[in-house]
């Protein structure tokens, strides 16, 4: 499953958000810099893709590494 990270084009929100790509659009090649339309709480919005991530189960996982300071 593809997950896109994007920002709103009209400047409504400068934060990067994540959206799941629907199953029927999975074969489409998505690249950084492409524009897309997504459904939000305030209706359809245009976004600019910042990153495309592939996930096996539709979730994102972060691995946290903490380096201890050795003196």
PDB file with SEQRES, HELIX, SHEET and CRYST1 records, atoms N, CA, C and O in Angstrom:
SEQRES   1 A   71  UNK UNK UNK UNK UNK UNK UNK UNK UNK UNK UNK UNK UNK          
SEQRES   2 A   71  UNK UNK UNK UNK UNK UNK UNK UNK UNK UNK UNK UNK UNK          
SEQRES   3 A   71  UNK UNK UNK UNK UNK UNK UNK UNK UNK UNK UNK UNK UNK          
SEQRES   4 A   71  UNK UNK UNK UNK UNK UNK UNK UNK UNK UNK UNK UNK UNK          
SEQRES   5 A   71  UNK UNK UNK UNK UNK UNK UNK UNK UNK UNK UNK UNK UNK          
SEQRES   6 A   71  UNK UNK UNK UNK UNK UNK                                      
HELIX    1 AA1 UNK A   23  UNK A   25  5                                   3    
SHEET    1 AA1 4 UNK A  17  UNK A  20  0                                        
SHEET    2 AA1 4 UNK A   2  UNK A   8 -1                                        
SHEET    3 AA1 4 UNK A  43  UNK A  54 -1                                        
SHEET    4 AA1 4 UNK A  35  UNK A  40 -1                                        
CRYST1    1.000    1.000    1.000  90.00  90.00  90.00 P 1           1          
ATOM      1  N   UNK A   1       0.843  -1.169   0.000  1.00  0.00           N  
ATOM      2  CA  UNK A   1       0.000   0.000   0.000  1.00  0.00           C  
ATOM      3  C   UNK A   1       0.890   1.236   0.000  1.00  0.00           C  
ATOM      4  O   UNK A   1       1.885   1.296   0.723  1.00  0.00           O  
ATOM      5  N   UNK A   2       0.527   2.215  -0.812  1.00  0.00           N  
ATOM      6  CA  UNK A   2       1.284   3.455  -0.873  1.00  0.00           C  
ATOM      7  C   UNK A   2       0.680   4.475   0.087  1.00  0.00           C  
ATOM      8  O   UNK A   2      -0.538   4.573   0.240  1.00  0.00           O  
ATOM      9  N   UNK A   3       1.559   5.222   0.721  1.00  0.00           N  
ATOM     10  CA  UNK A   3       1.172   6.321   1.595  1.00  0.00           C  
ATOM     11  C   UNK A   3       1.950   7.536   1.112  1.00  0.00           C  
ATOM     12  O   UNK A   3       3.163   7.463   0.914  1.00  0.00           O  
ATOM     13  N   UNK A   4       1.247   8.663   0.920  1.00  0.00           N  
ATOM     14  CA  UNK A   4       1.932   9.870   0.465  1.00  0.00           C  
ATOM     15  C   UNK A   4       2.045  10.864   1.606  1.00  0.00           C  
ATOM     16  O   UNK A   4       1.160  10.967   2.456  1.00  0.00           O  
ATOM     17  N   UNK A   5       3.146  11.591   1.607  1.00  0.00           N  
ATOM     18  CA  UNK A   5       3.341  12.697   2.533  1.00  0.00           C  
ATOM     19  C   UNK A   5       3.262  13.954   1.677  1.00  0.00           C  
ATOM     20  O   UNK A   5       3.938  14.051   0.653  1.00  0.00           O  
ATOM     21  N   UNK A   6       2.439  14.920   2.089  1.00  0.00           N  
ATOM     22  CA  UNK A   6       2.224  16.087   1.241  1.00  0.00           C  
ATOM     23  C   UNK A   6       1.863  17.322   2.054  1.00  0.00           C  
ATOM     24  O   UNK A   6       1.570  17.244   3.247  1.00  0.00           O  
ATOM     25  N   UNK A   7       1.893  18.478   1.364  1.00  0.00           N  
ATOM     26  CA  UNK A   7       1.479  19.752   1.948  1.00  0.00           C  
ATOM     27  C   UNK A   7       0.405  20.364   1.062  1.00  0.00           C  
ATOM     28  O   UNK A   7       0.345  20.088  -0.136  1.00  0.00           O  
ATOM     29  N   UNK A   8      -0.436  21.191   1.656  1.00  0.00           N  
ATOM     30  CA  UNK A   8      -1.487  21.861   0.901  1.00  0.00           C  
ATOM     31  C   UNK A   8      -0.874  22.904  -0.037  1.00  0.00           C  
ATOM     32  O   UNK A   8       0.064  23.606   0.342  1.00  0.00           O  
ATOM     33  N   UNK A   9      -1.396  23.005  -1.242  1.00  0.00           N  
ATOM     34  CA  UNK A   9      -0.868  23.946  -2.227  1.00  0.00           C  
ATOM     35  C   UNK A   9      -1.276  25.382  -1.911  1.00  0.00           C  
ATOM     36  O   UNK A   9      -0.461  26.294  -2.053  1.00  0.00           O  
ATOM     37  N   UNK A  10      -2.504  25.599  -1.489  1.00  0.00           N  
ATOM     38  CA  UNK A  10      -3.014  26.954  -1.275  1.00  0.00           C  
ATOM     39  C   UNK A  10      -2.503  27.592   0.014  1.00  0.00           C  
ATOM     40  O   UNK A  10      -2.894  28.711   0.347  1.00  0.00           O  
ATOM     41  N   UNK A  11      -1.644  26.902   0.733  1.00  0.00           N  
ATOM     42  CA  UNK A  11      -1.079  27.478   1.945  1.00  0.00           C  
ATOM     43  C   UNK A  11      -2.002  27.431   3.140  1.00  0.00           C  
ATOM     44  O   UNK A  11      -1.774  28.142   4.119  1.00  0.00           O  
ATOM     45  N   UNK A  12      -3.042  26.610   3.090  1.00  0.00           N  
ATOM     46  CA  UNK A  12      -3.973  26.487   4.206  1.00  0.00           C  
ATOM     47  C   UNK A  12      -3.238  25.962   5.434  1.00  0.00           C  
ATOM     48  O   UNK A  12      -3.468  26.416   6.555  1.00  0.00           O  
ATOM     49  N   UNK A  13      -2.355  25.004   5.202  1.00  0.00           N  
ATOM     50  CA  UNK A  13      -1.646  24.351   6.293  1.00  0.00           C  
ATOM     51  C   UNK A  13      -0.248  24.007   5.797  1.00  0.00           C  
ATOM     52  O   UNK A  13      -0.111  23.306   4.794  1.00  0.00           O  
ATOM     53  N   UNK A  14       0.771  24.475   6.462  1.00  0.00           N  
ATOM     54  CA  UNK A  14       2.151  24.225   6.026  1.00  0.00           C  
ATOM     55  C   UNK A  14       2.727  22.923   6.593  1.00  0.00           C  
ATOM     56  O   UNK A  14       3.848  22.544   6.254  1.00  0.00           O  
ATOM     57  N   UNK A  15       1.963  22.235   7.458  1.00  0.00           N  
ATOM     58  CA  UNK A  15       2.437  20.985   8.033  1.00  0.00           C  
ATOM     59  C   UNK A  15       2.347  19.858   7.013  1.00  0.00           C  
ATOM     60  O   UNK A  15       1.421  19.821   6.203  1.00  0.00           O  
ATOM     61  N   UNK A  16       3.299  18.949   7.053  1.00  0.00           N  
ATOM     62  CA  UNK A  16       3.267  17.781   6.183  1.00  0.00           C  
ATOM     63  C   UNK A  16       2.294  16.763   6.770  1.00  0.00           C  
ATOM     64  O   UNK A  16       2.367  16.424   7.951  1.00  0.00           O  
ATOM     65  N   UNK A  17       1.394  16.287   5.936  1.00  0.00           N  
ATOM     66  CA  UNK A  17       0.390  15.315   6.360  1.00  0.00           C  
ATOM     67  C   UNK A  17       0.554  14.036   5.555  1.00  0.00           C  
ATOM     68  O   UNK A  17       1.190  14.028   4.500  1.00  0.00           O  
ATOM     69  N   UNK A  18      -0.025  12.954   6.063  1.00  0.00           N  
ATOM     70  CA  UNK A  18       0.014  11.657   5.387  1.00  0.00           C  
ATOM     71  C   UNK A  18      -1.380  11.257   4.929  1.00  0.00           C  
ATOM     72  O   UNK A  18      -2.360  11.481   5.639  1.00  0.00           O  
ATOM     73  N   UNK A  19      -1.468  10.658   3.729  1.00  0.00           N  
ATOM     74  CA  UNK A  19      -2.713  10.122   3.199  1.00  0.00           C  
ATOM     75  C   UNK A  19      -2.452   8.755   2.604  1.00  0.00           C  
ATOM     76  O   UNK A  19      -1.422   8.542   1.963  1.00  0.00           O  
ATOM     77  N   UNK A  20      -3.378   7.822   2.810  1.00  0.00           N  
ATOM     78  CA  UNK A  20      -3.296   6.514   2.170  1.00  0.00           C  
ATOM     79  C   UNK A  20      -3.822   6.639   0.745  1.00  0.00           C  
ATOM     80  O   UNK A  20      -4.828   7.305   0.500  1.00  0.00           O  
ATOM     81  N   UNK A  21      -3.135   5.997  -0.185  1.00  0.00           N  
ATOM     82  CA  UNK A  21      -3.573   5.982  -1.582  1.00  0.00           C  
ATOM     83  C   UNK A  21      -4.620   4.873  -1.718  1.00  0.00           C  
ATOM     84  O   UNK A  21      -4.359   3.739  -1.318  1.00  0.00           O  
ATOM     85  N   UNK A  22      -5.810   5.178  -2.281  1.00  0.00           N  
ATOM     86  CA  UNK A  22      -6.837   4.140  -2.436  1.00  0.00           C  
ATOM     87  C   UNK A  22      -6.362   2.972  -3.300  1.00  0.00           C  
ATOM     88  O   UNK A  22      -5.486   3.131  -4.150  1.00  0.00           O  
ATOM     89  N   UNK A  23      -6.952   1.791  -3.070  1.00  0.00           N  
ATOM     90  CA  UNK A  23      -6.543   0.575  -3.774  1.00  0.00           C  
ATOM     91  C   UNK A  23      -6.631   0.712  -5.289  1.00  0.00           C  
ATOM     92  O   UNK A  23      -5.746   0.226  -5.993  1.00  0.00           O  
ATOM     93  N   UNK A  24      -7.668   1.356  -5.808  1.00  0.00           N  
ATOM     94  CA  UNK A  24      -7.815   1.452  -7.258  1.00  0.00           C  
ATOM     95  C   UNK A  24      -6.813   2.414  -7.896  1.00  0.00           C  
ATOM     96  O   UNK A  24      -6.705   2.455  -9.122  1.00  0.00           O  
ATOM     97  N   UNK A  25      -6.071   3.196  -7.085  1.00  0.00           N  
ATOM     98  CA  UNK A  25      -5.046   4.102  -7.607  1.00  0.00           C  
ATOM     99  C   UNK A  25      -3.623   3.622  -7.327  1.00  0.00           C  
ATOM    100  O   UNK A  25      -2.668   4.333  -7.640  1.00  0.00           O  
ATOM    101  N   UNK A  26      -3.463   2.441  -6.750  1.00  0.00           N  
ATOM    102  CA  UNK A  26      -2.140   1.908  -6.425  1.00  0.00           C  
ATOM    103  C   UNK A  26      -1.218   1.775  -7.647  1.00  0.00           C  
ATOM    104  O   UNK A  26      -0.025   2.054  -7.523  1.00  0.00           O  
ATOM    105  N   UNK A  27      -1.723   1.358  -8.830  1.00  0.00           N  
ATOM    106  CA  UNK A  27      -0.821   1.194  -9.986  1.00  0.00           C  
ATOM    107  C   UNK A  27      -0.251   2.501 -10.540  1.00  0.00           C  
ATOM    108  O   UNK A  27       0.715   2.476 -11.302  1.00  0.00           O  
ATOM    109  N   UNK A  28      -0.834   3.636 -10.170  1.00  0.00           N  
ATOM    110  CA  UNK A  28      -0.368   4.921 -10.692  1.00  0.00           C  
ATOM    111  C   UNK A  28       0.981   5.268 -10.071  1.00  0.00           C  
ATOM    112  O   UNK A  28       1.174   5.132  -8.863  1.00  0.00           O  
ATOM    113  N   UNK A  29       1.914   5.721 -10.914  1.00  0.00           N  
ATOM    114  CA  UNK A  29       3.236   6.120 -10.423  1.00  0.00           C  
ATOM    115  C   UNK A  29       3.142   7.512  -9.808  1.00  0.00           C  
ATOM    116  O   UNK A  29       2.775   8.474 -10.483  1.00  0.00           O  
ATOM    117  N   UNK A  30       3.471   7.610  -8.549  1.00  0.00           N  
ATOM    118  CA  UNK A  30       3.466   8.880  -7.826  1.00  0.00           C  
ATOM    119  C   UNK A  30       4.896   9.269  -7.520  1.00  0.00           C  
ATOM    120  O   UNK A  30       5.694   8.438  -7.085  1.00  0.00           O  
ATOM    121  N   UNK A  31       5.220  10.529  -7.745  1.00  0.00           N  
ATOM    122  CA  UNK A  31       6.583  11.009  -7.513  1.00  0.00           C  
ATOM    123  C   UNK A  31       6.570  12.288  -6.684  1.00  0.00           C  
ATOM    124  O   UNK A  31       5.559  12.983  -6.586  1.00  0.00           O  
ATOM    125  N   UNK A  32       7.705  12.568  -6.102  1.00  0.00           N  
ATOM    126  CA  UNK A  32       7.881  13.805  -5.349  1.00  0.00           C  
ATOM    127  C   UNK A  32       7.670  14.985  -6.307  1.00  0.00           C  
ATOM    128  O   UNK A  32       8.211  15.003  -7.413  1.00  0.00           O  
ATOM    129  N   UNK A  33       6.889  15.951  -5.873  1.00  0.00           N  
ATOM    130  CA  UNK A  33       6.623  17.127  -6.696  1.00  0.00           C  
ATOM    131  C   UNK A  33       5.313  17.056  -7.462  1.00  0.00           C  
ATOM    132  O   UNK A  33       4.845  18.073  -7.973  1.00  0.00           O  
ATOM    133  N   UNK A  34       4.708  15.866  -7.553  1.00  0.00           N  
ATOM    134  CA  UNK A  34       3.407  15.731  -8.225  1.00  0.00           C  
ATOM    135  C   UNK A  34       2.326  16.404  -7.394  1.00  0.00           C  
ATOM    136  O   UNK A  34       2.456  16.571  -6.181  1.00  0.00           O  
ATOM    137  N   UNK A  35       1.256  16.785  -8.083  1.00  0.00           N  
ATOM    138  CA  UNK A  35       0.096  17.335  -7.393  1.00  0.00           C  
ATOM    139  C   UNK A  35      -1.019  16.302  -7.396  1.00  0.00           C  
ATOM    140  O   UNK A  35      -1.119  15.482  -8.309  1.00  0.00           O  
ATOM    141  N   UNK A  36      -1.857  16.351  -6.363  1.00  0.00           N  
ATOM    142  CA  UNK A  36      -2.963  15.399  -6.249  1.00  0.00           C  
ATOM    143  C   UNK A  36      -4.134  16.086  -5.557  1.00  0.00           C  
ATOM    144  O   UNK A  36      -3.991  17.170  -4.990  1.00  0.00           O  
ATOM    145  N   UNK A  37      -5.278  15.445  -5.613  1.00  0.00           N  
ATOM    146  CA  UNK A  37      -6.463  15.919  -4.900  1.00  0.00           C  
ATOM    147  C   UNK A  37      -6.796  14.899  -3.821  1.00  0.00           C  
ATOM    148  O   UNK A  37      -6.794  13.694  -4.074  1.00  0.00           O  
ATOM    149  N   UNK A  38      -7.081  15.382  -2.627  1.00  0.00           N  
ATOM    150  CA  UNK A  38      -7.423  14.500  -1.507  1.00  0.00           C  
ATOM    151  C   UNK A  38      -8.678  15.010  -0.824  1.00  0.00           C  
ATOM    152  O   UNK A  38      -9.039  16.180  -0.945  1.00  0.00           O  
ATOM    153  N   UNK A  39      -9.333  14.118  -0.109  1.00  0.00           N  
ATOM    154  CA  UNK A  39     -10.522  14.478   0.662  1.00  0.00           C  
ATOM    155  C   UNK A  39     -10.097  14.808   2.088  1.00  0.00           C  
ATOM    156  O   UNK A  39      -9.435  14.003   2.743  1.00  0.00           O  
ATOM    157  N   UNK A  40     -10.475  15.989   2.568  1.00  0.00           N  
ATOM    158  CA  UNK A  40     -10.169  16.415   3.928  1.00  0.00           C  
ATOM    159  C   UNK A  40     -11.471  16.736   4.656  1.00  0.00           C  
ATOM    160  O   UNK A  40     -12.551  16.628   4.075  1.00  0.00           O  
ATOM    161  N   UNK A  41     -11.372  17.130   5.921  1.00  0.00           N  
ATOM    162  CA  UNK A  41     -12.557  17.490   6.695  1.00  0.00           C  
ATOM    163  C   UNK A  41     -13.299  18.665   6.073  1.00  0.00           C  
ATOM    164  O   UNK A  41     -14.525  18.747   6.152  1.00  0.00           O  
ATOM    165  N   UNK A  42     -12.550  19.574   5.454  1.00  0.00           N  
ATOM    166  CA  UNK A  42     -13.170  20.763   4.852  1.00  0.00           C  
ATOM    167  C   UNK A  42     -13.475  20.574   3.369  1.00  0.00           C  
ATOM    168  O   UNK A  42     -13.730  21.547   2.661  1.00  0.00           O  
ATOM    169  N   UNK A  43     -13.450  19.327   2.895  1.00  0.00           N  
ATOM    170  CA  UNK A  43     -13.760  19.039   1.493  1.00  0.00           C  
ATOM    171  C   UNK A  43     -12.515  18.720   0.685  1.00  0.00           C  
ATOM    172  O   UNK A  43     -11.426  18.607   1.248  1.00  0.00           O  
ATOM    173  N   UNK A  44     -12.657  18.572  -0.627  1.00  0.00           N  
ATOM    174  CA  UNK A  44     -11.510  18.230  -1.475  1.00  0.00           C  
ATOM    175  C   UNK A  44     -10.474  19.357  -1.494  1.00  0.00           C  
ATOM    176  O   UNK A  44     -10.830  20.534  -1.565  1.00  0.00           O  
ATOM    177  N   UNK A  45      -9.208  18.995  -1.432  1.00  0.00           N  
ATOM    178  CA  UNK A  45      -8.109  19.957  -1.436  1.00  0.00           C  
ATOM    179  C   UNK A  45      -7.016  19.488  -2.392  1.00  0.00           C  
ATOM    180  O   UNK A  45      -6.861  18.292  -2.640  1.00  0.00           O  
ATOM    181  N   UNK A  46      -6.270  20.437  -2.919  1.00  0.00           N  
ATOM    182  CA  UNK A  46      -5.117  20.115  -3.763  1.00  0.00           C  
ATOM    183  C   UNK A  46      -3.869  20.094  -2.896  1.00  0.00           C  
ATOM    184  O   UNK A  46      -3.683  20.946  -2.027  1.00  0.00           O  
ATOM    185  N   UNK A  47      -3.014  19.102  -3.148  1.00  0.00           N  
ATOM    186  CA  UNK A  47      -1.783  18.960  -2.368  1.00  0.00           C  
ATOM    187  C   UNK A  47      -0.596  18.746  -3.297  1.00  0.00           C  
ATOM    188  O   UNK A  47      -0.761  18.375  -4.459  1.00  0.00           O  
ATOM    189  N   UNK A  48       0.607  18.987  -2.767  1.00  0.00           N  
ATOM    190  CA  UNK A  48       1.848  18.710  -3.481  1.00  0.00           C  
ATOM    191  C   UNK A  48       2.572  17.603  -2.725  1.00  0.00           C  
ATOM    192  O   UNK A  48       2.807  17.721  -1.523  1.00  0.00           O  
ATOM    193  N   UNK A  49       2.924  16.534  -3.424  1.00  0.00           N  
ATOM    194  CA  UNK A  49       3.543  15.362  -2.799  1.00  0.00           C  
ATOM    195  C   UNK A  49       4.995  15.664  -2.443  1.00  0.00           C  
ATOM    196  O   UNK A  49       5.764  16.151  -3.272  1.00  0.00           O  
ATOM    197  N   UNK A  50       5.354  15.367  -1.201  1.00  0.00           N  
ATOM    198  CA  UNK A  50       6.707  15.561  -0.695  1.00  0.00           C  
ATOM    199  C   UNK A  50       7.467  14.234  -0.690  1.00  0.00           C  
ATOM    200  O   UNK A  50       8.669  14.201  -0.956  1.00  0.00           O  
ATOM    201  N   UNK A  51       6.753  13.126  -0.381  1.00  0.00           N  
ATOM    202  CA  UNK A  51       7.375  11.805  -0.322  1.00  0.00           C  
ATOM    203  C   UNK A  51       6.320  10.733  -0.554  1.00  0.00           C  
ATOM    204  O   UNK A  51       5.139  10.930  -0.272  1.00  0.00           O  
ATOM    205  N   UNK A  52       6.772   9.588  -1.076  1.00  0.00           N  
ATOM    206  CA  UNK A  52       5.902   8.428  -1.271  1.00  0.00           C  
ATOM    207  C   UNK A  52       6.532   7.261  -0.528  1.00  0.00           C  
ATOM    208  O   UNK A  52       7.704   6.944  -0.732  1.00  0.00           O  
ATOM    209  N   UNK A  53       5.745   6.620   0.340  1.00  0.00           N  
ATOM    210  CA  UNK A  53       6.227   5.516   1.167  1.00  0.00           C  
ATOM    211  C   UNK A  53       5.397   4.279   0.838  1.00  0.00           C  
ATOM    212  O   UNK A  53       4.185   4.379   0.646  1.00  0.00           O  
ATOM    213  N   UNK A  54       6.036   3.123   0.771  1.00  0.00           N  
ATOM    214  CA  UNK A  54       5.329   1.868   0.567  1.00  0.00           C  
ATOM    215  C   UNK A  54       5.273   1.117   1.892  1.00  0.00           C  
ATOM    216  O   UNK A  54       6.281   0.987   2.586  1.00  0.00           O  
ATOM    217  N   UNK A  55       4.082   0.622   2.234  1.00  0.00           N  
ATOM    218  CA  UNK A  55       3.877  -0.082   3.496  1.00  0.00           C  
ATOM    219  C   UNK A  55       3.160  -1.400   3.226  1.00  0.00           C  
ATOM    220  O   UNK A  55       2.274  -1.464   2.373  1.00  0.00           O  
ATOM    221  N   UNK A  56       3.537  -2.447   3.947  1.00  0.00           N  
ATOM    222  CA  UNK A  56       2.895  -3.751   3.772  1.00  0.00           C  
ATOM    223  C   UNK A  56       1.482  -3.769   4.335  1.00  0.00           C  
ATOM    224  O   UNK A  56       0.581  -4.352   3.732  1.00  0.00           O  
ATOM    225  N   UNK A  57       1.280  -3.130   5.495  1.00  0.00           N  
ATOM    226  CA  UNK A  57      -0.010  -3.209   6.168  1.00  0.00           C  
ATOM    227  C   UNK A  57      -0.755  -1.877   6.263  1.00  0.00           C  
ATOM    228  O   UNK A  57      -1.790  -1.801   6.925  1.00  0.00           O  
ATOM    229  N   UNK A  58      -0.250  -0.827   5.613  1.00  0.00           N  
ATOM    230  CA  UNK A  58      -0.940   0.461   5.627  1.00  0.00           C  
ATOM    231  C   UNK A  58      -0.606   1.339   6.817  1.00  0.00           C  
ATOM    232  O   UNK A  58      -1.267   2.355   7.032  1.00  0.00           O  
ATOM    233  N   UNK A  59       0.402   0.975   7.593  1.00  0.00           N  
ATOM    234  CA  UNK A  59       0.823   1.768   8.744  1.00  0.00           C  
ATOM    235  C   UNK A  59       2.282   2.161   8.588  1.00  0.00           C  
ATOM    236  O   UNK A  59       3.056   1.459   7.939  1.00  0.00           O  
ATOM    237  N   UNK A  60       2.651   3.283   9.184  1.00  0.00           N  
ATOM    238  CA  UNK A  60       4.040   3.730   9.202  1.00  0.00           C  
ATOM    239  C   UNK A  60       4.643   3.400  10.556  1.00  0.00           C  
ATOM    240  O   UNK A  60       4.004   3.575  11.593  1.00  0.00           O  
ATOM    241  N   UNK A  61       5.869   2.925  10.538  1.00  0.00           N  
ATOM    242  CA  UNK A  61       6.577   2.592  11.768  1.00  0.00           C  
ATOM    243  C   UNK A  61       7.889   3.365  11.805  1.00  0.00           C  
ATOM    244  O   UNK A  61       8.600   3.446  10.804  1.00  0.00           O  
ATOM    245  N   UNK A  62       8.203   3.933  12.967  1.00  0.00           N  
ATOM    246  CA  UNK A  62       9.458   4.635  13.149  1.00  0.00           C  
ATOM    247  C   UNK A  62      10.317   3.834  14.107  1.00  0.00           C  
ATOM    248  O   UNK A  62       9.841   3.340  15.129  1.00  0.00           O  
ATOM    249  N   UNK A  63      11.579   3.714  13.766  1.00  0.00           N  
ATOM    250  CA  UNK A  63      12.522   3.039  14.644  1.00  0.00           C  
ATOM    251  C   UNK A  63      13.290   4.127  15.379  1.00  0.00           C  
ATOM    252  O   UNK A  63      13.941   4.970  14.761  1.00  0.00           O  
ATOM    253  N   UNK A  64      13.207   4.099  16.686  1.00  0.00           N  
ATOM    254  CA  UNK A  64      13.862   5.125  17.489  1.00  0.00           C  
ATOM    255  C   UNK A  64      15.201   4.592  17.963  1.00  0.00           C  
ATOM    256  O   UNK A  64      15.281   3.537  18.593  1.00  0.00           O  
ATOM    257  N   UNK A  65      16.236   5.328  17.655  1.00  0.00           N  
ATOM    258  CA  UNK A  65      17.589   4.971  18.095  1.00  0.00           C  
ATOM    259  C   UNK A  65      18.092   6.084  19.009  1.00  0.00           C  
ATOM    260  O   UNK A  65      18.121   7.256  18.633  1.00  0.00           O  
ATOM    261  N   UNK A  66      18.475   5.701  20.185  1.00  0.00           N  
ATOM    262  CA  UNK A  66      19.012   6.666  21.137  1.00  0.00           C  
ATOM    263  C   UNK A  66      20.475   6.321  21.378  1.00  0.00           C  
ATOM    264  O   UNK A  66      20.807   5.233  21.848  1.00  0.00           O  
ATOM    265  N   UNK A  67      21.326   7.255  21.050  1.00  0.00           N  
ATOM    266  CA  UNK A  67      22.762   7.042  21.260  1.00  0.00           C  
ATOM    267  C   UNK A  67      23.138   7.607  22.623  1.00  0.00           C  
ATOM    268  O   UNK A  67      22.862   8.767  22.928  1.00  0.00           O  
ATOM    269  N   UNK A  68      23.764   6.779  23.428  1.00  0.00           N  
ATOM    270  CA  UNK A  68      24.214   7.260  24.724  1.00  0.00           C  
ATOM    271  C   UNK A  68      25.569   7.933  24.540  1.00  0.00           C  
ATOM    272  O   UNK A  68      26.376   7.524  23.705  1.00  0.00           O  
ATOM    273  N   UNK A  69      25.793   8.942  25.313  1.00  0.00           N  
ATOM    274  CA  UNK A  69      27.059   9.656  25.220  1.00  0.00           C  
ATOM    275  C   UNK A  69      28.105   8.933  26.042  1.00  0.00           C  
ATOM    276  O   UNK A  69      27.943   8.739  27.247  1.00  0.00           O  
ATOM    277  N   UNK A  70      29.165   8.541  25.387  1.00  0.00           N  
ATOM    278  CA  UNK A  70      30.245   7.827  26.067  1.00  0.00           C  
ATOM    279  C   UNK A  70      31.408   8.796  26.214  1.00  0.00           C  
ATOM    280  O   UNK A  70      31.840   9.416  25.243  1.00  0.00           O  
ATOM    281  N   UNK A  71      31.912   8.919  27.439  1.00  0.00           N  
ATOM    282  CA  UNK A  71      33.029   9.835  27.676  1.00  0.00           C  
ATOM    283  C   UNK A  71      34.279   9.060  27.991  1.00  0.00           C  
ATOM    284  O   UNK A  71      35.332   9.654  28.223  1.00  0.00           O  
TER     285      UNK A  71                                                      
END                                                                             
